[in-house]
Amino acid sequence: MKSLPPNSRLFDTHCHIDLFPNPSDIVAEAARLRIGTIAVTNAPFLFEHTQQLCRKSEYVVPALGLHPELVHSHGQQIEQFRELLPLTRFVGEVGLDYVTKDQANRQRQREVFETILRWCSDAGDKILTVHSRRSSADVIAAIGANFCGVVILHWFSGSLRELHTGIDNGYLFSVNPAMTRSEQGLRLIRDIPKDRLLTETDGPFVAVERAQATPSATEAVCSAVAEIWNCSGEEVQDTVRQNVNRAMGRETTIRRSPQPA
Ligand code: MN
């Protein structure tokens, strides 16, 4: 089964490659700049297309998802989700989104998310990238401390207290360009332990200088984190690489990766 290349220079652990105007360009960029990228999807019927896109590069891996905002329209695809799950180690985008005030919608989201968590925990080796907008307490409660697998809370925006519960539960946190530009985002980043931090773009939904963020924007995220850690951007890149490899269950050695060709 496909996994992120251990010596990738950078990592984008949450990118919607299939939603860019030209997905092949994004795959080519990730390959050229050696950016290990998790290509998340928003519904099971989109997985196979993204899987095809990812065949063009060893640096991009497909993730199977069911976005909480699509549960009301595509929730019945949970059966397809179960069938596709053995095909990939990567799961996302999944989670809860409480922008909706509709209680029945939220309840249905929780049912779908809990089902996905149960299947993933039973599989035991899945790596999840999880959405938790306005719902971080319920997301953390649903996952708990005994989930069997790797949990990455993507673009976390809950409270510091919730962040620390997530840390205690063993989760990782993927940081994107939007977080490095907001006071609340920076406050959270300062409290993420070095061995729990990953980088992402959430492209094309995050903008960098009015353009859609592509995987290469993770380099600037590392530089922003470097300012907080008071070290070089390369050191942050090395730390992220170690964190990814630990999450993948691989032994890591501390060494610089070669520059891209
Ligand atoms: Mn996303």
PDB file of C-alpha atoms and ligand atoms in Angstrom:
ATOM      1  CA  MET A   1       0.000   0.000   0.000  1.00  0.00           C
ATOM      2  CA  LYS A   2       1.222   3.474  -0.886  1.00  0.00           C
ATOM      3  CA  SER A   3       2.837   5.611   1.831  1.00  0.00           C
ATOM      4  CA  LEU A   4       4.516   9.011   2.107  1.00  0.00           C
ATOM      5  CA  PRO A   5       8.171   8.894   0.953  1.00  0.00           C
ATOM      6  CA  PRO A   6      10.293   9.034   4.148  1.00  0.00           C
ATOM      7  CA  ASN A   7      12.821  11.462   2.698  1.00  0.00           C
ATOM      8  CA  SER A   8      10.331  14.001   1.384  1.00  0.00           C
ATOM      9  CA  ARG A   9      11.684  17.521   1.848  1.00  0.00           C
ATOM     10  CA  LEU A  10       8.338  18.929   3.004  1.00  0.00           C
ATOM     11  CA  PHE A  11       4.943  17.483   3.892  1.00  0.00           C
ATOM     12  CA  ASP A  12       1.429  18.694   3.122  1.00  0.00           C
ATOM     13  CA  THR A  13      -0.784  16.385   5.170  1.00  0.00           C
ATOM     14  CA  HIS A  14      -4.085  17.922   4.035  1.00  0.00           C
ATOM     15  CA  CYS A  15      -4.551  19.092   0.452  1.00  0.00           C
ATOM     16  CA  HIS A  16      -7.648  18.845  -1.770  1.00  0.00           C
ATOM     17  CA  ILE A  17      -5.763  18.128  -4.981  1.00  0.00           C
ATOM     18  CA  ASP A  18      -8.949  17.100  -6.817  1.00  0.00           C
ATOM     19  CA  LEU A  19     -10.510  20.536  -6.250  1.00  0.00           C
ATOM     20  CA  PHE A  20      -7.812  22.552  -8.028  1.00  0.00           C
ATOM     21  CA  PRO A  21      -8.546  23.670 -11.620  1.00  0.00           C
ATOM     22  CA  ASN A  22      -5.672  21.487 -12.834  1.00  0.00           C
ATOM     23  CA  PRO A  23      -4.966  18.690 -10.344  1.00  0.00           C
ATOM     24  CA  SER A  24      -2.150  17.241 -12.472  1.00  0.00           C
ATOM     25  CA  ASP A  25      -0.158  20.460 -11.991  1.00  0.00           C
ATOM     26  CA  ILE A  26      -0.396  20.058  -8.214  1.00  0.00           C
ATOM     27  CA  VAL A  27       0.743  16.432  -8.400  1.00  0.00           C
ATOM     28  CA  ALA A  28       3.660  17.523 -10.609  1.00  0.00           C
ATOM     29  CA  GLU A  29       4.603  20.304  -8.166  1.00  0.00           C
ATOM     30  CA  ALA A  30       4.621  17.891  -5.225  1.00  0.00           C
ATOM     31  CA  ALA A  31       6.852  15.504  -7.188  1.00  0.00           C
ATOM     32  CA  ARG A  32       9.215  18.215  -8.446  1.00  0.00           C
ATOM     33  CA  LEU A  33       9.678  19.803  -5.003  1.00  0.00           C
ATOM     34  CA  ARG A  34       9.552  16.445  -3.183  1.00  0.00           C
ATOM     35  CA  ILE A  35       6.604  17.285  -0.970  1.00  0.00           C
ATOM     36  CA  GLY A  36       4.933  14.248   0.588  1.00  0.00           C
ATOM     37  CA  THR A  37       1.238  15.079   0.207  1.00  0.00           C
ATOM     38  CA  ILE A  38      -1.953  13.528   1.537  1.00  0.00           C
ATOM     39  CA  ALA A  39      -4.640  14.114  -1.095  1.00  0.00           C
ATOM     40  CA  VAL A  40      -7.818  14.245   0.970  1.00  0.00           C
ATOM     41  CA  THR A  41     -11.245  13.713  -0.586  1.00  0.00           C
ATOM     42  CA  ASN A  42     -14.688  14.831   0.543  1.00  0.00           C
ATOM     43  CA  ALA A  43     -16.827  11.819  -0.385  1.00  0.00           C
ATOM     44  CA  PRO A  44     -16.250   8.131  -1.215  1.00  0.00           C
ATOM     45  CA  PHE A  45     -17.383   8.496  -4.860  1.00  0.00           C
ATOM     46  CA  LEU A  46     -14.411  10.854  -5.405  1.00  0.00           C
ATOM     47  CA  PHE A  47     -11.772   8.458  -4.089  1.00  0.00           C
ATOM     48  CA  GLU A  48     -11.018   6.476  -7.237  1.00  0.00           C
ATOM     49  CA  HIS A  49     -10.473   9.600  -9.333  1.00  0.00           C
ATOM     50  CA  THR A  50      -7.984  10.944  -6.789  1.00  0.00           C
ATOM     51  CA  GLN A  51      -6.333   7.542  -6.555  1.00  0.00           C
ATOM     52  CA  GLN A  52      -5.772   7.739 -10.335  1.00  0.00           C
ATOM     53  CA  LEU A  53      -4.305  11.250 -10.029  1.00  0.00           C
ATOM     54  CA  CYS A  54      -1.915  10.006  -7.335  1.00  0.00           C
ATOM     55  CA  ARG A  55      -0.600   7.213  -9.584  1.00  0.00           C
ATOM     56  CA  LYS A  56       1.434   9.882 -11.401  1.00  0.00           C
ATOM     57  CA  SER A  57       3.718  10.454  -8.395  1.00  0.00           C
ATOM     58  CA  GLU A  58       5.109   8.545  -5.441  1.00  0.00           C
ATOM     59  CA  TYR A  59       4.874  11.772  -3.399  1.00  0.00           C
ATOM     60  CA  VAL A  60       1.072  12.021  -3.375  1.00  0.00           C
ATOM     61  CA  VAL A  61      -1.117   9.515  -1.545  1.00  0.00           C
ATOM     62  CA  PRO A  62      -4.925   9.319  -1.749  1.00  0.00           C
ATOM     63  CA  ALA A  63      -7.095   9.572   1.371  1.00  0.00           C
ATOM     64  CA  LEU A  64     -10.644   8.274   1.674  1.00  0.00           C
ATOM     65  CA  GLY A  65     -13.016  10.857   3.132  1.00  0.00           C
ATOM     66  CA  LEU A  66     -16.571  11.842   3.950  1.00  0.00           C
ATOM     67  CA  HIS A  67     -16.622  15.532   4.820  1.00  0.00           C
ATOM     68  CA  PRO A  68     -19.030  16.406   7.662  1.00  0.00           C
ATOM     69  CA  GLU A  69     -20.658  19.137   5.569  1.00  0.00           C
ATOM     70  CA  LEU A  70     -21.516  16.507   2.925  1.00  0.00           C
ATOM     71  CA  VAL A  71     -23.007  14.005   5.366  1.00  0.00           C
ATOM     72  CA  HIS A  72     -26.541  15.391   4.864  1.00  0.00           C
ATOM     73  CA  SER A  73     -26.302  14.832   1.095  1.00  0.00           C
ATOM     74  CA  HIS A  74     -23.851  11.891   0.839  1.00  0.00           C
ATOM     75  CA  GLY A  75     -24.216  10.108   4.194  1.00  0.00           C
ATOM     76  CA  GLN A  76     -25.531   6.966   2.485  1.00  0.00           C
ATOM     77  CA  GLN A  77     -22.082   6.578   0.892  1.00  0.00           C
ATOM     78  CA  ILE A  78     -20.855   5.256   4.235  1.00  0.00           C
ATOM     79  CA  GLU A  79     -21.327   1.770   2.723  1.00  0.00           C
ATOM     80  CA  GLN A  80     -18.982   2.663  -0.135  1.00  0.00           C
ATOM     81  CA  PHE A  81     -16.576   4.044   2.483  1.00  0.00           C
ATOM     82  CA  ARG A  82     -16.446   0.665   4.191  1.00  0.00           C
ATOM     83  CA  GLU A  83     -15.709  -1.091   0.885  1.00  0.00           C
ATOM     84  CA  LEU A  84     -12.910   1.291  -0.084  1.00  0.00           C
ATOM     85  CA  LEU A  85     -11.253   1.523   3.346  1.00  0.00           C
ATOM     86  CA  PRO A  86      -8.910  -1.473   2.838  1.00  0.00           C
ATOM     87  CA  LEU A  87      -7.424   0.287  -0.241  1.00  0.00           C
ATOM     88  CA  THR A  88      -5.661   3.072   1.674  1.00  0.00           C
ATOM     89  CA  ARG A  89      -3.994   3.780   4.974  1.00  0.00           C
ATOM     90  CA  PHE A  90      -5.041   7.432   4.783  1.00  0.00           C
ATOM     91  CA  VAL A  91      -8.457   8.696   5.840  1.00  0.00           C
ATOM     92  CA  GLY A  92      -9.766  12.246   5.422  1.00  0.00           C
ATOM     93  CA  GLU A  93     -11.417  14.546   5.308  1.00  0.00           C
ATOM     94  CA  VAL A  94     -13.640  13.312   8.109  1.00  0.00           C
ATOM     95  CA  GLY A  95     -14.882  14.884  11.351  1.00  0.00           C
ATOM     96  CA  LEU A  96     -17.622  17.215  12.546  1.00  0.00           C
ATOM     97  CA  ASP A  97     -18.669  20.717  11.471  1.00  0.00           C
ATOM     98  CA  TYR A  98     -21.029  22.682  13.691  1.00  0.00           C
ATOM     99  CA  VAL A  99     -21.466  25.710  11.455  1.00  0.00           C
ATOM    100  CA  THR A 100     -24.913  24.228  10.875  1.00  0.00           C
ATOM    101  CA  LYS A 101     -27.280  24.814  13.782  1.00  0.00           C
ATOM    102  CA  ASP A 102     -29.504  21.953  12.654  1.00  0.00           C
ATOM    103  CA  GLN A 103     -29.457  19.418  15.478  1.00  0.00           C
ATOM    104  CA  ALA A 104     -30.546  16.496  13.290  1.00  0.00           C
ATOM    105  CA  ASN A 105     -27.725  17.283  10.863  1.00  0.00           C
ATOM    106  CA  ARG A 106     -25.195  17.385  13.718  1.00  0.00           C
ATOM    107  CA  GLN A 107     -26.514  14.122  15.107  1.00  0.00           C
ATOM    108  CA  ARG A 108     -26.193  12.431  11.703  1.00  0.00           C
ATOM    109  CA  GLN A 109     -22.612  13.772  11.427  1.00  0.00           C
ATOM    110  CA  ARG A 110     -21.773  12.246  14.814  1.00  0.00           C
ATOM    111  CA  GLU A 111     -23.223   8.875  13.809  1.00  0.00           C
ATOM    112  CA  VAL A 112     -21.231   8.789  10.565  1.00  0.00           C
ATOM    113  CA  PHE A 113     -18.014   9.975  12.244  1.00  0.00           C
ATOM    114  CA  GLU A 114     -18.333   7.438  15.065  1.00  0.00           C
ATOM    115  CA  THR A 115     -18.887   4.651  12.529  1.00  0.00           C
ATOM    116  CA  ILE A 116     -15.787   5.713  10.577  1.00  0.00           C
ATOM    117  CA  LEU A 117     -13.746   5.902  13.803  1.00  0.00           C
ATOM    118  CA  ARG A 118     -14.836   2.408  14.801  1.00  0.00           C
ATOM    119  CA  TRP A 119     -13.866   0.888  11.434  1.00  0.00           C
ATOM    120  CA  CYS A 120     -10.532   2.729  11.415  1.00  0.00           C
ATOM    121  CA  SER A 121      -9.684   1.774  14.982  1.00  0.00           C
ATOM    122  CA  ASP A 122     -10.539  -1.861  14.188  1.00  0.00           C
ATOM    123  CA  ALA A 123      -8.178  -1.715  11.182  1.00  0.00           C
ATOM    124  CA  GLY A 124      -5.538  -0.376  13.570  1.00  0.00           C
ATOM    125  CA  ASP A 125      -3.087   1.229  11.110  1.00  0.00           C
ATOM    126  CA  LYS A 126      -5.028   4.177   9.676  1.00  0.00           C
ATOM    127  CA  ILE A 127      -3.838   7.779   9.583  1.00  0.00           C
ATOM    128  CA  LEU A 128      -6.736  10.235   9.874  1.00  0.00           C
ATOM    129  CA  THR A 129      -6.870  13.928   9.026  1.00  0.00           C
ATOM    130  CA  VAL A 130      -9.809  15.326  10.988  1.00  0.00           C
ATOM    131  CA  HIS A 131     -11.958  18.468  10.649  1.00  0.00           C
ATOM    132  CA  SER A 132     -13.295  20.007  13.876  1.00  0.00           C
ATOM    133  CA  ARG A 133     -14.707  23.476  13.088  1.00  0.00           C
ATOM    134  CA  ARG A 134     -16.776  24.741  16.056  1.00  0.00           C
ATOM    135  CA  SER A 135     -16.960  21.141  17.213  1.00  0.00           C
ATOM    136  CA  SER A 136     -13.564  20.411  18.768  1.00  0.00           C
ATOM    137  CA  ALA A 137     -14.952  19.232  22.124  1.00  0.00           C
ATOM    138  CA  ASP A 138     -17.239  16.679  20.456  1.00  0.00           C
ATOM    139  CA  VAL A 139     -14.523  15.591  17.997  1.00  0.00           C
ATOM    140  CA  ILE A 140     -12.085  14.965  20.858  1.00  0.00           C
ATOM    141  CA  ALA A 141     -14.762  13.160  22.886  1.00  0.00           C
ATOM    142  CA  ALA A 142     -15.633  10.935  19.898  1.00  0.00           C
ATOM    143  CA  ILE A 143     -12.015   9.946  19.236  1.00  0.00           C
ATOM    144  CA  GLY A 144     -11.000   9.656  22.871  1.00  0.00           C
ATOM    145  CA  ALA A 145      -7.631   8.493  24.190  1.00  0.00           C
ATOM    146  CA  ASN A 146      -7.810   4.850  23.107  1.00  0.00           C
ATOM    147  CA  PHE A 147      -8.211   5.189  19.351  1.00  0.00           C
ATOM    148  CA  CYS A 148      -6.007   2.637  17.574  1.00  0.00           C
ATOM    149  CA  GLY A 149      -4.274   4.601  14.827  1.00  0.00           C
ATOM    150  CA  VAL A 150      -2.881   8.061  14.111  1.00  0.00           C
ATOM    151  CA  VAL A 151      -5.096  11.133  14.549  1.00  0.00           C
ATOM    152  CA  ILE A 152      -4.158  14.448  12.940  1.00  0.00           C
ATOM    153  CA  LEU A 153      -6.402  17.350  13.927  1.00  0.00           C
ATOM    154  CA  HIS A 154      -6.287  19.543  10.825  1.00  0.00           C
ATOM    155  CA  TRP A 155      -6.579  23.377  11.097  1.00  0.00           C
ATOM    156  CA  PHE A 156      -7.455  23.071  14.767  1.00  0.00           C
ATOM    157  CA  SER A 157      -9.283  26.147  16.071  1.00  0.00           C
ATOM    158  CA  GLY A 158     -10.587  25.085  19.461  1.00  0.00           C
ATOM    159  CA  SER A 159      -9.521  26.381  22.860  1.00  0.00           C
ATOM    160  CA  LEU A 160      -6.086  25.941  24.430  1.00  0.00           C
ATOM    161  CA  ARG A 161      -7.680  23.647  26.978  1.00  0.00           C
ATOM    162  CA  GLU A 162      -9.080  21.433  24.195  1.00  0.00           C
ATOM    163  CA  LEU A 163      -5.713  21.520  22.438  1.00  0.00           C
ATOM    164  CA  HIS A 164      -4.087  20.117  25.567  1.00  0.00           C
ATOM    165  CA  THR A 165      -6.705  17.387  25.888  1.00  0.00           C
ATOM    166  CA  GLY A 166      -5.870  16.430  22.299  1.00  0.00           C
ATOM    167  CA  ILE A 167      -2.158  16.421  23.147  1.00  0.00           C
ATOM    168  CA  ASP A 168      -2.802  14.223  26.194  1.00  0.00           C
ATOM    169  CA  ASN A 169      -4.777  11.867  23.932  1.00  0.00           C
ATOM    170  CA  GLY A 170      -1.768  11.520  21.609  1.00  0.00           C
ATOM    171  CA  TYR A 171      -3.018  13.462  18.573  1.00  0.00           C
ATOM    172  CA  LEU A 172      -0.942  15.385  16.053  1.00  0.00           C
ATOM    173  CA  PHE A 173      -1.820  18.854  14.754  1.00  0.00           C
ATOM    174  CA  SER A 174      -1.345  20.047  11.171  1.00  0.00           C
ATOM    175  CA  VAL A 175      -0.659  23.759  10.813  1.00  0.00           C
ATOM    176  CA  ASN A 176      -1.464  25.764   7.662  1.00  0.00           C
ATOM    177  CA  PRO A 177      -0.723  29.248   6.245  1.00  0.00           C
ATOM    178  CA  ALA A 178      -4.010  30.702   7.562  1.00  0.00           C
ATOM    179  CA  MET A 179      -3.109  29.676  11.119  1.00  0.00           C
ATOM    180  CA  THR A 180       0.291  31.373  10.898  1.00  0.00           C
ATOM    181  CA  ARG A 181      -1.461  34.617   9.955  1.00  0.00           C
ATOM    182  CA  SER A 182      -3.975  34.757  12.813  1.00  0.00           C
ATOM    183  CA  GLU A 183      -3.372  35.621  16.474  1.00  0.00           C
ATOM    184  CA  GLN A 184      -5.523  32.718  17.614  1.00  0.00           C
ATOM    185  CA  GLY A 185      -3.704  30.366  15.259  1.00  0.00           C
ATOM    186  CA  LEU A 186      -0.298  31.499  16.526  1.00  0.00           C
ATOM    187  CA  ARG A 187      -1.410  31.087  20.149  1.00  0.00           C
ATOM    188  CA  LEU A 188      -2.316  27.474  19.427  1.00  0.00           C
ATOM    189  CA  ILE A 189       0.887  26.811  17.460  1.00  0.00           C
ATOM    190  CA  ARG A 190       2.977  27.999  20.444  1.00  0.00           C
ATOM    191  CA  ASP A 191       1.383  25.304  22.614  1.00  0.00           C
ATOM    192  CA  ILE A 192       1.795  22.399  20.172  1.00  0.00           C
ATOM    193  CA  PRO A 193       4.746  20.238  21.308  1.00  0.00           C
ATOM    194  CA  LYS A 194       7.498  19.909  18.714  1.00  0.00           C
ATOM    195  CA  ASP A 195       6.924  16.186  18.342  1.00  0.00           C
ATOM    196  CA  ARG A 196       3.211  16.721  17.518  1.00  0.00           C
ATOM    197  CA  LEU A 197       3.388  19.360  14.808  1.00  0.00           C
ATOM    198  CA  LEU A 198       2.766  18.683  11.091  1.00  0.00           C
ATOM    199  CA  THR A 199       2.247  21.024   8.137  1.00  0.00           C
ATOM    200  CA  GLU A 200      -0.607  21.297   5.635  1.00  0.00           C
ATOM    201  CA  THR A 201      -2.159  23.784   3.223  1.00  0.00           C
ATOM    202  CA  ASP A 202      -5.857  22.808   2.978  1.00  0.00           C
ATOM    203  CA  GLY A 203      -5.458  24.030  -0.591  1.00  0.00           C
ATOM    204  CA  PRO A 204      -7.295  25.267  -2.531  1.00  0.00           C
ATOM    205  CA  PHE A 205      -9.349  26.617   0.397  1.00  0.00           C
ATOM    206  CA  VAL A 206      -6.496  28.600   1.942  1.00  0.00           C
ATOM    207  CA  ALA A 207      -5.075  31.546   0.027  1.00  0.00           C
ATOM    208  CA  VAL A 208      -1.489  32.762  -0.020  1.00  0.00           C
ATOM    209  CA  GLU A 209      -1.055  36.208  -1.554  1.00  0.00           C
ATOM    210  CA  ARG A 210      -4.496  35.938  -3.152  1.00  0.00           C
ATOM    211  CA  ALA A 211      -3.624  32.666  -4.890  1.00  0.00           C
ATOM    212  CA  GLN A 212      -4.764  29.195  -3.899  1.00  0.00           C
ATOM    213  CA  ALA A 213      -2.255  27.592  -1.542  1.00  0.00           C
ATOM    214  CA  THR A 214      -0.426  24.669  -3.164  1.00  0.00           C
ATOM    215  CA  PRO A 215       1.785  22.128  -1.320  1.00  0.00           C
ATOM    216  CA  SER A 216       4.853  24.389  -1.738  1.00  0.00           C
ATOM    217  CA  ALA A 217       3.246  26.821   0.763  1.00  0.00           C
ATOM    218  CA  THR A 218       4.271  24.411   3.527  1.00  0.00           C
ATOM    219  CA  GLU A 219       7.805  25.818   3.257  1.00  0.00           C
ATOM    220  CA  ALA A 220       6.571  29.218   4.477  1.00  0.00           C
ATOM    221  CA  VAL A 221       4.603  27.484   7.238  1.00  0.00           C
ATOM    222  CA  CYS A 222       7.869  25.905   8.426  1.00  0.00           C
ATOM    223  CA  SER A 223       9.513  29.342   8.376  1.00  0.00           C
ATOM    224  CA  ALA A 224       6.694  30.823  10.468  1.00  0.00           C
ATOM    225  CA  VAL A 225       6.992  27.990  12.993  1.00  0.00           C
ATOM    226  CA  ALA A 226      10.783  28.501  13.012  1.00  0.00           C
ATOM    227  CA  GLU A 227      10.249  32.033  14.296  1.00  0.00           C
ATOM    228  CA  ILE A 228       8.262  30.670  17.225  1.00  0.00           C
ATOM    229  CA  TRP A 229      10.765  27.898  17.941  1.00  0.00           C
ATOM    230  CA  ASN A 230      13.679  30.256  17.400  1.00  0.00           C
ATOM    231  CA  CYS A 231      15.436  27.926  14.973  1.00  0.00           C
ATOM    232  CA  SER A 232      15.899  27.597  11.210  1.00  0.00           C
ATOM    233  CA  GLY A 233      13.170  26.628   8.748  1.00  0.00           C
ATOM    234  CA  GLU A 234      15.243  23.562   7.851  1.00  0.00           C
ATOM    235  CA  GLU A 235      15.179  22.397  11.465  1.00  0.00           C
ATOM    236  CA  VAL A 236      11.384  22.633  11.468  1.00  0.00           C
ATOM    237  CA  GLN A 237      11.313  20.671   8.196  1.00  0.00           C
ATOM    238  CA  ASP A 238      13.499  17.985   9.798  1.00  0.00           C
ATOM    239  CA  THR A 239      11.208  17.814  12.834  1.00  0.00           C
ATOM    240  CA  VAL A 240       8.089  17.512  10.675  1.00  0.00           C
ATOM    241  CA  ARG A 241       9.791  14.738   8.682  1.00  0.00           C
ATOM    242  CA  GLN A 242      10.578  12.848  11.892  1.00  0.00           C
ATOM    243  CA  ASN A 243       6.997  13.323  13.100  1.00  0.00           C
ATOM    244  CA  VAL A 244       5.550  11.984   9.842  1.00  0.00           C
ATOM    245  CA  ASN A 245       7.891   8.995   9.871  1.00  0.00           C
ATOM    246  CA  ARG A 246       7.059   8.235  13.505  1.00  0.00           C
ATOM    247  CA  ALA A 247       3.346   8.419  12.622  1.00  0.00           C
ATOM    248  CA  MET A 248       3.969   6.028   9.732  1.00  0.00           C
ATOM    249  CA  GLY A 249       5.662   3.680  12.182  1.00  0.00           C
ATOM    250  CA  ARG A 250       9.116   4.074  10.692  1.00  0.00           C
ATOM    251  CA  GLU A 251      12.441   4.501  12.414  1.00  0.00           C
ATOM    252  CA  THR A 252      13.812   7.938  11.764  1.00  0.00           C
ATOM    253  CA  THR A 253      17.290   9.275  11.542  1.00  0.00           C
ATOM    254  CA  ILE A 254      18.033  12.935  12.042  1.00  0.00           C
ATOM    255  CA  ARG A 255      19.544  14.077   8.805  1.00  0.00           C
ATOM    256  CA  ARG A 256      18.942  16.675   6.192  1.00  0.00           C
ATOM    257  CA  SER A 257      17.253  15.540   3.017  1.00  0.00           C
ATOM    258  CA  PRO A 258      18.985  16.483  -0.216  1.00  0.00           C
ATOM    259  CA  GLN A 259      17.765  19.572  -2.012  1.00  0.00           C
ATOM    260  CA  PRO A 260      15.318  19.032  -4.862  1.00  0.00           C
ATOM    261  CA  ALA A 261      16.775  18.498  -8.314  1.00  0.00           C
TER     262      ALA A 261
HETATM  263 MN    MN B   1     -10.028  20.491   4.058  1.00  0.00          MN
END
